[in-house]
């Protein structure tokens, strides 16, 4: 049991070359909830860094921190795709099932929460702390939702 009432979620990687070494990058064993929170913290910190960096790129290219509709939207989509991919990769490294859908839902929840509740203070220095915490909560909630749906579908 993983401690949250569900069956274990760890999967055992197959050997890459028959030599007993697992394929890909793996992280130490952790419950699904712990792995989701750790992944959320990492993704949240990366989100802060990527948004800060993209604002600096816009400022250097256009003389203002906003890139406007076209280029700004493309940068935002690229950041969200990168965050989703990284989150899925980290969850997969922890051995979590449905890592891609869990990460997709969590990044979407993070984006919606930031736009609905944090838009007025997104440029505050406190967001370096707040965004990773919100991301950790989003990943924990997303993990709970995806494991609940997967467990319901299994006979």
Short mmCIF file of C-alpha atoms in Angstrom, two decimals:
data_model
loop_
_atom_site.label_atom_id
_atom_site.label_comp_id
_atom_site.label_asym_id
_atom_site.label_seq_id
_atom_site.Cartn_x
_atom_site.Cartn_y
_atom_site.Cartn_z
CA UNK A 1 0.00 0.00 0.00
CA UNK A 2 1.17 3.53 -0.70
CA UNK A 3 -0.22 5.00 2.50
CA UNK A 4 -3.12 6.84 0.85
CA UNK A 5 -5.42 3.82 0.53
CA UNK A 6 -4.45 2.90 -3.01
CA UNK A 7 -2.45 0.04 -4.36
CA UNK A 8 1.24 0.67 -4.96
CA UNK A 9 1.94 2.81 -8.00
CA UNK A 10 5.60 1.98 -8.53
CA UNK A 11 6.45 0.15 -11.67
CA UNK A 12 9.69 -1.61 -12.17
CA UNK A 13 11.67 -0.45 -15.21
CA UNK A 14 12.75 -3.13 -17.61
CA UNK A 15 16.43 -3.63 -18.25
CA UNK A 16 17.66 -1.67 -21.24
CA UNK A 17 20.27 -4.09 -22.43
CA UNK A 18 19.58 -7.25 -20.45
CA UNK A 19 22.36 -6.25 -18.06
CA UNK A 20 20.06 -5.40 -15.16
CA UNK A 21 20.34 -1.62 -15.51
CA UNK A 22 17.00 0.18 -15.70
CA UNK A 23 16.14 2.26 -18.73
CA UNK A 24 16.03 6.01 -18.31
CA UNK A 25 16.28 8.20 -15.26
CA UNK A 26 14.83 6.97 -11.97
CA UNK A 27 14.34 8.62 -8.60
CA UNK A 28 14.11 7.03 -5.14
CA UNK A 29 10.87 5.31 -4.18
CA UNK A 30 8.23 7.63 -2.78
CA UNK A 31 4.47 7.49 -2.35
CA UNK A 32 2.46 9.00 -5.17
CA UNK A 33 1.44 11.95 -3.04
CA UNK A 34 5.03 12.77 -2.01
CA UNK A 35 6.26 12.39 -5.60
CA UNK A 36 3.50 14.72 -6.82
CA UNK A 37 4.30 17.40 -4.23
CA UNK A 38 8.05 17.26 -4.93
CA UNK A 39 7.39 17.41 -8.67
CA UNK A 40 5.05 20.35 -8.14
CA UNK A 41 7.68 22.27 -6.19
CA UNK A 42 10.27 21.71 -8.92
CA UNK A 43 7.86 22.60 -11.72
CA UNK A 44 6.70 25.69 -9.80
CA UNK A 45 10.26 26.94 -9.38
CA UNK A 46 10.93 26.30 -13.05
CA UNK A 47 7.72 28.15 -13.97
CA UNK A 48 8.89 31.21 -12.04
CA UNK A 49 12.30 31.06 -13.73
CA UNK A 50 10.89 30.57 -17.24
CA UNK A 51 8.36 33.37 -16.92
CA UNK A 52 11.01 35.71 -15.52
CA UNK A 53 13.37 34.74 -18.34
CA UNK A 54 10.73 35.19 -21.04
CA UNK A 55 9.90 38.64 -19.69
CA UNK A 56 13.58 39.56 -19.91
CA UNK A 57 13.73 38.25 -23.50
CA UNK A 58 10.71 40.38 -24.41
CA UNK A 59 12.26 43.39 -22.74
CA UNK A 60 15.52 42.93 -24.65
CA UNK A 61 13.76 42.34 -27.98
CA UNK A 62 10.96 44.89 -27.80
CA UNK A 63 11.98 47.32 -25.08
CA UNK A 64 9.00 46.33 -22.91
CA UNK A 65 8.32 43.39 -20.59
CA UNK A 66 5.28 42.40 -22.65
CA UNK A 67 5.66 40.62 -25.98
CA UNK A 68 2.08 41.29 -26.97
CA UNK A 69 -0.43 38.88 -28.48
CA UNK A 70 1.42 36.77 -31.05
CA UNK A 71 4.93 36.29 -29.66
CA UNK A 72 3.73 36.49 -26.06
CA UNK A 73 1.14 33.78 -26.60
CA UNK A 74 3.71 31.54 -28.29
CA UNK A 75 6.12 32.02 -25.37
CA UNK A 76 3.36 31.20 -22.89
CA UNK A 77 2.37 28.04 -24.76
CA UNK A 78 6.02 26.97 -25.00
CA UNK A 79 6.48 27.48 -21.24
CA UNK A 80 3.33 25.47 -20.45
CA UNK A 81 4.35 22.63 -22.78
CA UNK A 82 7.84 22.52 -21.25
CA UNK A 83 6.44 22.50 -17.71
CA UNK A 84 4.01 19.71 -18.61
CA UNK A 85 6.75 17.62 -20.18
CA UNK A 86 9.16 18.15 -17.26
CA UNK A 87 6.47 17.31 -14.71
CA UNK A 88 5.56 14.12 -16.56
CA UNK A 89 9.22 13.17 -16.83
CA UNK A 90 9.78 13.65 -13.10
CA UNK A 91 6.65 11.70 -12.18
CA UNK A 92 7.70 8.92 -14.54
CA UNK A 93 11.13 8.89 -12.86
CA UNK A 94 9.34 8.36 -9.53
CA UNK A 95 7.47 5.47 -11.16
CA UNK A 96 4.04 7.10 -11.06
CA UNK A 97 1.36 5.74 -13.40
CA UNK A 98 -0.33 8.14 -15.81
CA UNK A 99 2.44 10.69 -15.36
CA UNK A 100 1.63 12.62 -18.53
CA UNK A 101 -2.05 13.17 -17.79
CA UNK A 102 -1.29 13.99 -14.16
CA UNK A 103 1.24 16.61 -15.21
CA UNK A 104 -1.03 18.06 -17.90
CA UNK A 105 -3.90 18.50 -15.44
CA UNK A 106 -1.59 19.98 -12.78
CA UNK A 107 -0.04 22.55 -15.11
CA UNK A 108 -3.50 23.52 -16.36
CA UNK A 109 -4.69 23.95 -12.75
CA UNK A 110 -1.60 26.05 -11.96
CA UNK A 111 -2.20 28.30 -14.98
CA UNK A 112 -5.88 28.77 -14.13
CA UNK A 113 -5.15 29.48 -10.45
CA UNK A 114 -2.47 32.02 -11.39
CA UNK A 115 -4.76 33.80 -13.85
CA UNK A 116 -7.84 33.78 -11.61
CA UNK A 117 -6.39 34.50 -8.18
CA UNK A 118 -2.83 35.79 -8.54
CA UNK A 119 -2.91 38.00 -11.61
CA UNK A 120 -2.68 41.24 -9.61
CA UNK A 121 0.44 40.10 -7.72
CA UNK A 122 2.22 37.88 -10.26
CA UNK A 123 5.17 40.27 -10.48
CA UNK A 124 5.68 40.30 -6.72
CA UNK A 125 8.84 38.77 -5.27
CA UNK A 126 6.60 36.55 -3.11
CA UNK A 127 5.61 34.58 -6.18
CA UNK A 128 8.96 32.75 -5.95
CA UNK A 129 7.43 31.09 -2.88
CA UNK A 130 3.71 31.16 -3.75
CA UNK A 131 3.85 29.66 -7.27
CA UNK A 132 5.82 26.53 -6.22
CA UNK A 133 3.40 25.99 -3.33
CA UNK A 134 0.39 26.37 -5.62
CA UNK A 135 2.06 24.02 -8.12
CA UNK A 136 2.67 21.45 -5.35
CA UNK A 137 -1.02 21.63 -4.44
CA UNK A 138 -2.04 21.36 -8.09
CA UNK A 139 0.14 18.27 -8.58
CA UNK A 140 -1.21 16.67 -5.39
CA UNK A 141 -4.80 17.33 -6.48
CA UNK A 142 -4.08 16.15 -10.01
CA UNK A 143 -2.49 12.95 -8.70
CA UNK A 144 -5.50 12.30 -6.51
CA UNK A 145 -7.91 12.84 -9.43
CA UNK A 146 -5.99 10.65 -11.88
CA UNK A 147 -5.49 7.80 -9.40
CA UNK A 148 -9.16 7.95 -8.41
CA UNK A 149 -10.17 7.70 -12.07
CA UNK A 150 -7.72 4.90 -12.82
CA UNK A 151 -8.78 2.90 -9.77
CA UNK A 152 -12.47 3.26 -10.74
CA UNK A 153 -11.78 1.92 -14.26
CA UNK A 154 -9.91 -1.18 -13.07
CA UNK A 155 -12.12 -4.27 -12.47
#
